[in-house]
PDB file of C-alpha atoms in Angstrom:
ATOM      1  CA  MET A1403     -35.487 116.426  40.330  1.00 51.00           C
ATOM      2  CA  SER A1404     -34.947 114.410  43.508  1.00 50.00           C
ATOM      3  CA  ARG A1405     -31.687 112.645  44.293  1.00 48.00           C
ATOM      4  CA  LEU A1406     -33.433 109.238  44.012  1.00 43.00           C
ATOM      5  CA  ALA A1407     -34.707 110.089  40.556  1.00 45.00           C
ATOM      6  CA  LEU A1408     -31.206 111.044  39.463  1.00 46.00           C
ATOM      7  CA  VAL A1409     -29.904 107.711  40.728  1.00 43.00           C
ATOM      8  CA  LEU A1410     -32.628 105.640  39.022  1.00 44.00           C
ATOM      9  CA  LEU A1411     -32.682 107.510  35.704  1.00 47.00           C
ATOM     10  CA  PRO A1412     -29.539 105.887  34.218  1.00 49.00           C
ATOM     11  CA  ALA A1413     -30.796 102.422  35.154  1.00 51.00           C
ATOM     12  CA  ALA A1414     -34.188 103.107  33.592  1.00 47.00           C
ATOM     13  CA  LEU A1415     -32.571 104.354  30.394  1.00 46.00           C
ATOM     14  CA  ALA A1416     -30.373 101.258  30.269  1.00 46.00           C
ATOM     15  CA  VAL A1417     -33.413  98.978  30.562  1.00 42.00           C
ATOM     16  CA  LEU A1418     -35.222 100.845  27.811  1.00 47.00           C
ATOM     17  CA  ALA A1419     -32.184 100.782  25.536  1.00 48.00           C
ATOM     18  CA  GLY A1420     -31.303  97.153  26.209  1.00 46.00           C
ATOM     19  CA  PRO A1421     -33.546  95.386  23.684  1.00 45.00           C
ATOM     20  CA  SER A1422     -32.524  97.691  20.845  1.00 42.00           C
ATOM     21  CA  ARG A1423     -28.870  96.845  21.466  1.00 41.00           C
ATOM     22  CA  ALA A1424     -29.547  93.115  21.795  1.00 49.00           C
ATOM     23  CA  ALA A1425     -31.008  92.697  18.308  1.00 55.00           C
ATOM     24  CA  PRO A1426     -28.496  93.534  15.569  1.00 58.00           C
ATOM     25  CA  SER A1427     -29.715  95.813  12.813  1.00 61.00           C
ATOM     26  CA  PRO A1428     -29.680  94.492   9.238  1.00 62.00           C
ATOM     27  CA  GLU A1429     -26.683  96.730   8.575  1.00 68.00           C
ATOM     28  CA  SER A1430     -24.661  95.181  11.414  1.00 83.00           C
ATOM     29  CA  GLU A1431     -25.672  91.532  10.859  1.00 89.00           C
ATOM     30  CA  THR A1432     -23.026  89.043   9.862  1.00 94.00           C
ATOM     31  CA  VAL A1433     -23.780  86.752   6.930  1.00 94.00           C
ATOM     32  CA  GLU A1434     -24.369  83.891   9.361  1.00 96.00           C
ATOM     33  CA  GLN A1435     -26.747  85.945  11.507  1.00 96.00           C
ATOM     34  CA  ALA A1436     -28.715  87.018   8.444  1.00 97.00           C
ATOM     35  CA  LEU A1437     -28.993  83.447   7.163  1.00 98.00           C
ATOM     36  CA  CYS A1438     -30.025  82.188  10.599  1.00 98.00           C
ATOM     37  CA  ARG A1439     -32.702  84.871  10.793  1.00 97.00           C
ATOM     38  CA  LEU A1440     -34.068  83.680   7.447  1.00 98.00           C
ATOM     39  CA  ILE A1441     -33.880  80.035   8.533  1.00 98.00           C
ATOM     40  CA  GLU A1442     -35.686  80.617  11.826  1.00 98.00           C
ATOM     41  CA  ASP A1443     -38.409  82.778  10.251  1.00 98.00           C
ATOM     42  CA  SER A1444     -38.925  80.267   7.427  1.00 98.00           C
ATOM     43  CA  ALA A1445     -38.976  77.275   9.774  1.00 98.00           C
ATOM     44  CA  LYS A1446     -41.564  78.878  12.024  1.00 98.00           C
ATOM     45  CA  ALA A1447     -43.692  79.937   9.049  1.00 98.00           C
ATOM     46  CA  ARG A1448     -43.799  76.338   7.774  1.00 98.00           C
ATOM     47  CA  LYS A1449     -43.966  74.682  11.210  1.00 97.00           C
ATOM     48  CA  LEU A1450     -40.586  72.977  10.845  1.00 98.00           C
ATOM     49  CA  PRO A1451     -38.084  72.508  13.691  1.00 97.00           C
ATOM     50  CA  VAL A1452     -35.435  75.219  13.467  1.00 97.00           C
ATOM     51  CA  PRO A1453     -32.538  72.771  14.098  1.00 97.00           C
ATOM     52  CA  PHE A1454     -33.791  70.489  11.317  1.00 98.00           C
ATOM     53  CA  LEU A1455     -33.848  73.256   8.706  1.00 98.00           C
ATOM     54  CA  THR A1456     -30.523  74.630   9.959  1.00 98.00           C
ATOM     55  CA  ARG A1457     -28.753  71.295   9.605  1.00 98.00           C
ATOM     56  CA  LEU A1458     -30.254  70.707   6.174  1.00 98.00           C
ATOM     57  CA  ILE A1459     -29.197  74.093   4.777  1.00 98.00           C
ATOM     58  CA  TRP A1460     -25.745  73.704   6.345  1.00 98.00           C
ATOM     59  CA  ARG A1461     -25.296  70.257   4.837  1.00 97.00           C
ATOM     60  CA  GLU A1462     -26.405  71.529   1.443  1.00 97.00           C
ATOM     61  CA  SER A1463     -24.035  74.482   1.185  1.00 97.00           C
ATOM     62  CA  ALA A1464     -22.206  75.204   4.458  1.00 96.00           C
ATOM     63  CA  PHE A1465     -24.026  78.583   4.246  1.00 97.00           C
ATOM     64  CA  ARG A1466     -22.266  79.594   0.999  1.00 96.00           C
ATOM     65  CA  VAL A1467     -24.812  81.509  -1.046  1.00 96.00           C
ATOM     66  CA  GLY A1468     -22.985  81.374  -4.390  1.00 96.00           C
ATOM     67  CA  VAL A1469     -22.013  77.713  -4.547  1.00 96.00           C
ATOM     68  CA  VAL A1470     -22.817  75.476  -7.524  1.00 97.00           C
ATOM     69  CA  SER A1471     -22.514  71.687  -7.241  1.00 95.00           C
ATOM     70  CA  PRO A1472     -21.002  69.539 -10.017  1.00 95.00           C
ATOM     71  CA  ALA A1473     -24.549  68.347 -10.778  1.00 94.00           C
ATOM     72  CA  GLY A1474     -25.722  71.948 -11.185  1.00 96.00           C
ATOM     73  CA  ALA A1475     -27.537  72.512  -7.869  1.00 97.00           C
ATOM     74  CA  GLN A1476     -27.449  76.207  -7.059  1.00 98.00           C
ATOM     75  CA  GLY A1477     -27.243  78.481  -4.054  1.00 98.00           C
ATOM     76  CA  VAL A1478     -27.478  78.112  -0.311  1.00 98.00           C
ATOM     77  CA  ALA A1479     -30.360  75.606  -0.528  1.00 98.00           C
ATOM     78  CA  GLN A1480     -28.903  73.778  -3.578  1.00 98.00           C
ATOM     79  CA  PHE A1481     -31.960  73.860  -5.826  1.00 98.00           C
ATOM     80  CA  MET A1482     -31.607  72.156  -9.180  1.00 97.00           C
ATOM     81  CA  PRO A1483     -32.705  74.551 -11.962  1.00 97.00           C
ATOM     82  CA  GLY A1484     -35.681  72.383 -12.906  1.00 96.00           C
ATOM     83  CA  THR A1485     -36.890  72.128  -9.320  1.00 96.00           C
ATOM     84  CA  ALA A1486     -36.430  75.870  -8.814  1.00 98.00           C
ATOM     85  CA  LYS A1487     -38.554  76.564 -11.901  1.00 97.00           C
ATOM     86  CA  ASP A1488     -41.258  74.130 -10.805  1.00 97.00           C
ATOM     87  CA  ARG A1489     -41.361  75.697  -7.329  1.00 96.00           C
ATOM     88  CA  GLY A1490     -41.480  79.283  -8.610  1.00 97.00           C
ATOM     89  CA  LEU A1491     -38.016  80.194  -7.300  1.00 98.00           C
ATOM     90  CA  THR A1492     -36.643  82.844  -9.646  1.00 98.00           C
ATOM     91  CA  ASP A1493     -33.174  83.258  -8.114  1.00 98.00           C
ATOM     92  CA  PRO A1494     -31.670  80.295  -6.211  1.00 98.00           C
ATOM     93  CA  PHE A1495     -28.630  82.442  -5.379  1.00 98.00           C
ATOM     94  CA  ASP A1496     -30.760  84.889  -3.372  1.00 98.00           C
ATOM     95  CA  PRO A1497     -31.037  83.407   0.138  1.00 98.00           C
ATOM     96  CA  GLU A1498     -34.036  85.607   0.921  1.00 98.00           C
ATOM     97  CA  GLN A1499     -35.875  83.647  -1.771  1.00 98.00           C
ATOM     98  CA  ALA A1500     -34.129  80.283  -1.558  1.00 98.00           C
ATOM     99  CA  ILE A1501     -34.458  79.591   2.171  1.00 98.00           C
ATOM    100  CA  PRO A1502     -38.226  80.266   2.384  1.00 99.00           C
ATOM    101  CA  HIS A1503     -38.706  78.160  -0.760  1.00 99.00           C
ATOM    102  CA  ALA A1504     -36.653  75.339   0.775  1.00 99.00           C
ATOM    103  CA  ALA A1505     -38.803  75.425   3.920  1.00 99.00           C
ATOM    104  CA  HIS A1506     -41.980  75.422   1.815  1.00 99.00           C
ATOM    105  CA  PHE A1507     -40.697  72.474  -0.242  1.00 99.00           C
ATOM    106  CA  LEU A1508     -39.781  70.519   2.891  1.00 99.00           C
ATOM    107  CA  ALA A1509     -43.184  71.185   4.443  1.00 98.00           C
ATOM    108  CA  ASP A1510     -44.835  69.860   1.273  1.00 98.00           C
ATOM    109  CA  LEU A1511     -42.564  66.797   1.305  1.00 98.00           C
ATOM    110  CA  LYS A1512     -43.412  66.172   4.951  1.00 98.00           C
ATOM    111  CA  ARG A1513     -47.118  66.232   4.103  1.00 98.00           C
ATOM    112  CA  GLN A1514     -46.505  63.885   1.169  1.00 97.00           C
ATOM    113  CA  PHE A1515     -44.387  61.316   3.011  1.00 97.00           C
ATOM    114  CA  GLY A1516     -45.587  61.778   6.582  1.00 96.00           C
ATOM    115  CA  ASN A1517     -42.446  62.775   8.479  1.00 97.00           C
ATOM    116  CA  LEU A1518     -39.297  64.883   8.399  1.00 97.00           C
ATOM    117  CA  GLY A1519     -36.889  62.016   7.811  1.00 98.00           C
ATOM    118  CA  LEU A1520     -38.514  61.015   4.538  1.00 98.00           C
ATOM    119  CA  ALA A1521     -38.878  64.694   3.628  1.00 98.00           C
ATOM    120  CA  ALA A1522     -35.112  65.089   4.005  1.00 98.00           C
ATOM    121  CA  ALA A1523     -34.534  61.966   1.908  1.00 98.00           C
ATOM    122  CA  ALA A1524     -36.798  63.329  -0.827  1.00 98.00           C
ATOM    123  CA  TYR A1525     -35.117  66.733  -0.735  1.00 98.00           C
ATOM    124  CA  ASN A1526     -31.783  65.038  -1.371  1.00 98.00           C
ATOM    125  CA  GLY A1527     -32.670  62.103  -3.589  1.00 96.00           C
ATOM    126  CA  GLY A1528     -35.942  63.239  -5.128  1.00 97.00           C
ATOM    127  CA  PRO A1529     -39.561  62.349  -4.279  1.00 97.00           C
ATOM    128  CA  GLY A1530     -39.750  59.713  -7.022  1.00 97.00           C
ATOM    129  CA  ARG A1531     -36.787  57.805  -5.663  1.00 97.00           C
ATOM    130  CA  VAL A1532     -38.183  57.841  -2.116  1.00 98.00           C
ATOM    131  CA  SER A1533     -41.590  56.668  -3.364  1.00 97.00           C
ATOM    132  CA  ALA A1534     -39.942  53.800  -5.244  1.00 97.00           C
ATOM    133  CA  TRP A1535     -37.919  52.844  -2.171  1.00 97.00           C
ATOM    134  CA  LEU A1536     -41.019  52.805   0.028  1.00 97.00           C
ATOM    135  CA  ALA A1537     -42.814  50.665  -2.563  1.00 95.00           C
ATOM    136  CA  GLY A1538     -39.938  48.188  -2.647  1.00 94.00           C
ATOM    137  CA  SER A1539     -39.115  48.855  -6.291  1.00 94.00           C
ATOM    138  CA  GLY A1540     -35.905  50.788  -5.758  1.00 93.00           C
ATOM    139  CA  GLY A1541     -33.183  51.656  -3.295  1.00 94.00           C
ATOM    140  CA  LEU A1542     -31.773  54.758  -1.663  1.00 96.00           C
ATOM    141  CA  PRO A1543     -28.255  55.891  -2.609  1.00 96.00           C
ATOM    142  CA  ALA A1544     -25.590  55.870   0.089  1.00 96.00           C
ATOM    143  CA  GLU A1545     -25.415  59.667  -0.166  1.00 96.00           C
ATOM    144  CA  THR A1546     -29.113  60.005   0.670  1.00 97.00           C
ATOM    145  CA  ARG A1547     -28.842  57.538   3.555  1.00 97.00           C
ATOM    146  CA  ALA A1548     -25.923  59.475   5.017  1.00 97.00           C
ATOM    147  CA  TYR A1549     -27.820  62.724   4.439  1.00 98.00           C
ATOM    148  CA  VAL A1550     -30.802  61.525   6.486  1.00 98.00           C
ATOM    149  CA  ILE A1551     -28.573  60.352   9.342  1.00 97.00           C
ATOM    150  CA  GLY A1552     -26.615  63.605   9.368  1.00 96.00           C
ATOM    151  CA  ILE A1553     -29.750  65.742   9.584  1.00 97.00           C
ATOM    152  CA  THR A1554     -32.078  63.648  11.761  1.00 96.00           C
ATOM    153  CA  GLY A1555     -29.690  61.396  13.674  1.00 94.00           C
ATOM    154  CA  ARG A1556     -31.572  58.279  12.523  1.00 96.00           C
ATOM    155  CA  PRO A1557     -31.252  56.013   9.468  1.00 97.00           C
ATOM    156  CA  ALA A1558     -33.795  56.219   6.681  1.00 97.00           C
ATOM    157  CA  GLU A1559     -35.279  52.841   7.654  1.00 96.00           C
ATOM    158  CA  ASP A1560     -36.388  54.286  10.985  1.00 96.00           C
ATOM    159  CA  TRP A1561     -38.529  56.809   9.112  1.00 97.00           C
ATOM    160  CA  ARG A1562     -40.510  54.289   7.080  1.00 94.00           C
ATOM    161  CA  PRO A1563     -44.275  54.139   7.750  1.00 88.00           C
ATOM    162  CA  ASN A1564     -45.227  52.468  11.048  1.00 75.00           C
ATOM    163  CA  ALA A1565     -41.768  53.109  12.503  1.00 62.00           C
ATOM    164  CA  ASN A1566     -43.307  55.481  15.078  1.00 58.00           C
ATOM    165  CA  VAL A1567     -40.583  58.068  14.716  1.00 56.00           C
ATOM    166  CA  GLU A1568     -41.076  61.814  14.722  1.00 54.00           C
ATOM    167  CA  MET A1569     -38.744  64.704  15.309  1.00 54.00           C
ATOM    168  CA  PRO A1570     -40.563  67.512  17.161  1.00 45.00           C
ATOM    169  CA  GLU A1571     -38.945  70.635  18.550  1.00 42.00           C
ATOM    170  CA  GLY A1572     -38.089  68.757  21.740  1.00 40.00           C
ATOM    171  CA  ALA A1573     -36.250  65.469  22.017  1.00 38.00           C
ATOM    172  CA  ASP A1574     -38.371  62.326  21.802  1.00 36.00           C
ATOM    173  CA  PRO A1575     -36.991  59.780  24.285  1.00 32.00           C
ATOM    174  CA  SER A1576     -39.433  57.106  23.100  1.00 34.00           C
ATOM    175  CA  ALA A1577     -38.367  57.311  19.449  1.00 39.00           C
ATOM    176  CA  LYS A1578     -37.186  54.094  17.885  1.00 41.00           C
ATOM    177  CA  LYS A1579     -33.411  53.812  17.613  1.00 41.00           C
ATOM    178  CA  PRO A1580     -31.276  51.365  15.658  1.00 39.00           C
ATOM    179  CA  GLU A1581     -30.104  48.345  17.649  1.00 40.00           C
ATOM    180  CA  GLY A1582     -26.912  46.395  17.161  1.00 38.00           C
ATOM    181  CA  LYS A1583     -26.576  46.795  13.410  1.00 39.00           C
ATOM    182  CA  LYS A1584     -24.326  49.566  12.174  1.00 39.00           C
ATOM    183  CA  THR A1585     -26.096  51.945   9.792  1.00 38.00           C
ATOM    184  CA  GLU A1586     -24.818  52.986   6.409  1.00 39.00           C
ATOM    185  CA  GLY A1587     -23.686  56.432   7.476  1.00 36.00           C
ATOM    186  CA  GLN A1588     -20.306  57.833   6.590  1.00 33.00           C
ATOM    187  CA  PRO A1589     -17.474  58.215   9.131  1.00 32.00           C
ATOM    188  CA  GLU A1590     -17.814  61.993   9.213  1.00 41.00           C
ATOM    189  CA  ASP A1591     -21.558  61.993   9.919  1.00 45.00           C
ATOM    190  CA  LYS A1592     -22.335  63.555  13.283  1.00 47.00           C
ATOM    191  CA  PRO A1593     -25.901  62.719  14.335  1.00 52.00           C
ATOM    192  CA  PRO A1594     -27.411  65.554  16.361  1.00 54.00           C
ATOM    193  CA  PRO A1595     -27.731  64.980  20.110  1.00 53.00           C
ATOM    194  CA  PRO A1596     -31.289  65.067  21.519  1.00 51.00           C
ATOM    195  CA  GLU A1597     -30.737  68.403  23.254  1.00 49.00           C
ATOM    196  CA  ALA A1598     -29.928  69.984  19.882  1.00 51.00           C
ATOM    197  CA  GLU A1599     -33.633  70.009  18.988  1.00 61.00           C
ATOM    198  CA  THR A1600     -34.260  72.987  21.266  1.00 75.00           C
ATOM    199  CA  GLN A1601     -31.312  75.040  20.043  1.00 90.00           C
ATOM    200  CA  SER A1602     -31.348  78.161  17.915  1.00 96.00           C
ATOM    201  CA  CYS A1603     -29.921  78.287  14.414  1.00 97.00           C
ATOM    202  CA  LEU A1604     -26.763  80.020  15.635  1.00 97.00           C
ATOM    203  CA  GLN A1605     -26.267  77.410  18.365  1.00 96.00           C
ATOM    204  CA  VAL A1606     -26.698  74.534  15.918  1.00 96.00           C
ATOM    205  CA  THR A1607     -24.325  76.164  13.441  1.00 95.00           C
ATOM    206  CA  ALA A1608     -21.697  76.701  16.129  1.00 95.00           C
ATOM    207  CA  ALA A1609     -21.831  72.998  16.988  1.00 94.00           C
ATOM    208  CA  LEU A1610     -21.604  72.013  13.321  1.00 93.00           C
ATOM    209  CA  ARG A1611     -18.471  74.106  12.924  1.00 90.00           C
ATOM    210  CA  ILE A1612     -16.621  72.094  15.594  1.00 83.00           C
ATOM    211  CA  PRO A1613     -14.783  69.252  13.848  1.00 71.00           C
ATOM    212  CA  SER A1614     -15.034  65.931  15.636  1.00 56.00           C
ATOM    213  CA  ARG A1615     -12.412  63.218  15.745  1.00 52.00           C
ATOM    214  CA  GLY A1616     -12.305  61.474  12.401  1.00 48.00           C
ATOM    215  CA  ASP A1617     -13.730  64.413  10.437  1.00 48.00           C
ATOM    216  CA  ARG A1618     -12.270  64.722   6.985  1.00 46.00           C
ATOM    217  CA  PHE A1619     -11.666  67.807   4.908  1.00 45.00           C
ATOM    218  CA  ALA A1620     -11.969  68.519   1.211  1.00 45.00           C
ATOM    219  CA  LEU A1621      -9.848  70.963  -0.723  1.00 46.00           C
ATOM    220  CA  SER A1622     -11.311  72.235  -3.988  1.00 45.00           C
ATOM    221  CA  VAL A1623      -9.097  74.266  -6.296  1.00 46.00           C
ATOM    222  CA  GLU A1624     -10.347  76.520  -9.064  1.00 44.00           C
ATOM    223  CA  GLY A1625      -8.995  75.588 -12.483  1.00 46.00           C
ATOM    224  CA  GLY A1626      -5.591  74.322 -13.469  1.00 46.00           C
ATOM    225  CA  THR A1627      -4.100  70.867 -13.582  1.00 47.00           C
ATOM    226  CA  GLY A1628      -1.072  68.930 -12.437  1.00 51.00           C
ATOM    227  CA  ARG A1629       0.852  68.284  -9.261  1.00 57.00           C
ATOM    228  CA  ALA A1630       2.460  71.735  -9.220  1.00 58.00           C
ATOM    229  CA  LEU A1631      -0.931  73.356  -8.629  1.00 54.00           C
ATOM    230  CA  GLY A1632      -1.652  70.873  -5.847  1.00 55.00           C
ATOM    231  CA  ARG A1633       1.642  71.627  -4.117  1.00 60.00           C
ATOM    232  CA  ALA A1634       1.123  75.385  -4.472  1.00 60.00           C
ATOM    233  CA  ALA A1635      -2.418  75.176  -3.104  1.00 55.00           C
ATOM    234  CA  ARG A1636      -1.232  73.050  -0.192  1.00 58.00           C
ATOM    235  CA  ARG A1637       1.487  75.566   0.684  1.00 59.00           C
ATOM    236  CA  GLN A1638      -0.992  78.434   0.596  1.00 56.00           C
ATOM    237  CA  LEU A1639      -3.528  76.527   2.669  1.00 53.00           C
ATOM    238  CA  LEU A1640      -0.921  75.776   5.331  1.00 54.00           C
ATOM    239  CA  GLU A1641       0.077  79.442   5.374  1.00 54.00           C
ATOM    240  CA  VAL A1642      -3.506  80.665   5.722  1.00 47.00           C
ATOM    241  CA  ALA A1643      -4.330  78.036   8.354  1.00 48.00           C
ATOM    242  CA  GLY A1644      -1.200  78.925  10.321  1.00 49.00           C
ATOM    243  CA  THR A1645      -0.047  75.344  10.657  1.00 49.00           C
ATOM    244  CA  ARG A1646       2.665  73.046   9.341  1.00 49.00           C
ATOM    245  CA  GLU A1647       0.475  69.993   8.900  1.00 50.00           C
ATOM    246  CA  LEU A1648      -2.942  69.445   7.342  1.00 47.00           C
ATOM    247  CA  PRO A1649      -5.635  67.593   9.315  1.00 44.00           C
ATOM    248  CA  ALA A1650      -5.828  63.853   8.756  1.00 42.00           C
ATOM    249  CA  GLY A1651      -7.559  63.063   5.483  1.00 37.00           C
ATOM    250  CA  ALA A1652      -7.051  66.530   3.983  1.00 39.00           C
ATOM    251  CA  GLY A1653      -4.857  65.375   1.141  1.00 38.00           C
ATOM    252  CA  ALA A1654      -7.616  64.927  -1.417  1.00 37.00           C
ATOM    253  CA  LEU A1655      -7.520  67.548  -4.123  1.00 35.00           C
ATOM    254  CA  HIS A1656     -10.493  67.994  -6.402  1.00 35.00           C
ATOM    255  CA  GLN A1657      -9.759  70.132  -9.448  1.00 33.00           C
ATOM    256  CA  ARG A1658     -12.396  71.667 -11.656  1.00 32.00           C
ATOM    257  CA  ASP A1659     -12.083  74.118 -14.516  1.00 31.00           C
ATOM    258  CA  ARG A1660     -15.354  75.831 -13.655  1.00 32.00           C
ATOM    259  CA  ARG A1661     -16.446  76.425 -10.109  1.00 34.00           C
ATOM    260  CA  GLY A1662     -19.001  78.477  -8.171  1.00 36.00           C
ATOM    261  CA  ALA A1663     -17.408  81.494  -6.523  1.00 35.00           C
ATOM    262  CA  ALA A1664     -16.750  81.350  -2.792  1.00 37.00           C
ATOM    263  CA  ASP A1665     -18.301  83.908  -0.476  1.00 37.00           C
ATOM    264  CA  ASP A1666     -15.371  86.107   0.552  1.00 35.00           C
ATOM    265  CA  ARG A1667     -17.325  87.384   3.552  1.00 35.00           C
ATOM    266  CA  ARG A1668     -16.949  83.971   5.158  1.00 37.00           C
ATOM    267  CA  HIS A1669     -13.596  82.695   3.908  1.00 39.00           C
ATOM    268  CA  PRO A1670     -10.241  84.485   4.297  1.00 37.00           C
ATOM    269  CA  PRO A1671      -9.546  86.280   0.993  1.00 36.00           C
ATOM    270  CA  ALA A1672      -6.211  84.506   0.485  1.00 36.00           C
ATOM    271  CA  LEU A1673      -7.943  81.146   0.831  1.00 37.00           C
ATOM    272  CA  SER A1674     -11.181  81.858  -1.018  1.00 36.00           C
ATOM    273  CA  ARG A1675      -9.371  82.864  -4.191  1.00 35.00           C
ATOM    274  CA  HIS A1676      -8.046  79.347  -4.604  1.00 35.00           C
ATOM    275  CA  ALA A1677      -9.670  76.847  -2.271  1.00 38.00           C
ATOM    276  CA  HIS A1678     -12.396  76.090   0.262  1.00 41.00           C
ATOM    277  CA  LEU A1679     -11.676  74.069   3.392  1.00 40.00           C
ATOM    278  CA  LEU A1680     -14.945  72.495   4.393  1.00 37.00           C
ATOM    279  CA  PRO A1681     -15.243  70.633   7.727  1.00 38.00           C
ATOM    280  CA  GLY A1682     -17.383  67.558   7.402  1.00 36.00           C
ATOM    281  CA  ALA A1683     -17.113  67.237   3.622  1.00 34.00           C
ATOM    282  CA  HIS A1684     -16.071  64.121   1.763  1.00 32.00           C
ATOM    283  CA  PRO A1685     -12.478  64.040   0.552  1.00 32.00           C
ATOM    284  CA  GLY A1686     -12.403  65.575  -2.873  1.00 34.00           C
ATOM    285  CA  ARG A1687     -15.928  66.983  -2.916  1.00 34.00           C
ATOM    286  CA  GLU A1688     -18.117  69.425  -1.072  1.00 38.00           C
ATOM    287  CA  PRO A1689     -21.508  68.839   0.550  1.00 41.00           C
ATOM    288  CA  GLU A1690     -23.831  68.715  -2.410  1.00 39.00           C
ATOM    289  CA  ARG A1691     -27.136  67.501  -3.712  1.00 46.00           C
ATOM    290  CA  GLY A1692     -27.575  66.347  -7.241  1.00 42.00           C
TER     291      GLY A1692
END
């Protein structure tokens, strides 16, 4: 073998081996990577923008696969049992089933209502409620209005027919935007910036994890009653968080006797046994749909 061949051989091997190292194997994937893979594959299969589906799943469950809302919505995509049955979803707690079913449902809602904003509203509030609102015979709850803003960056009114708004993979600089009047979003809503529409699931999730000024936190404690439990949970939370003070607005304590189990792969074990600290949640409750 020539000297040149000996010099080039390691470089050639590195090039050949590069792609296999770049893509993590299923065994080495983190929970977030696995969920993002499912989200991206499902979004592409149903012709949905990846950032849109990512934000919706994150808002539903913060990527916790075992969560149950007070209203009974289940799993990472927060399907109500009746909706899951109607859609043929046998296990809402299995993200490999739930995420593709969520994408399929959203694609059907988009076809029914004409755009992604109304599809998001129907996913949260129900198709019947959105139909009544469009017909002028009903209203949209504040939760649904905030939900639409948080996922699309625009109020529900901007998604009504003839509003000329769409949310493609790239940003739409000509899209109608609210003028002057403050929308009915909540203080912690963070509308996505235009450049977010070209980001991957992992990039969108990383941005969602960064708390912005004014974000509030919710602390949910499993079981028990009384102030003593609240004080004990607060002490443990401060210890786990490594700080002496809680973030502003983190004083709300929501106690329930029965609660969906936290995913210990995402939360520190000492924290997940007793509480979940959820950036962007309302004080005293988690992101939910019911």
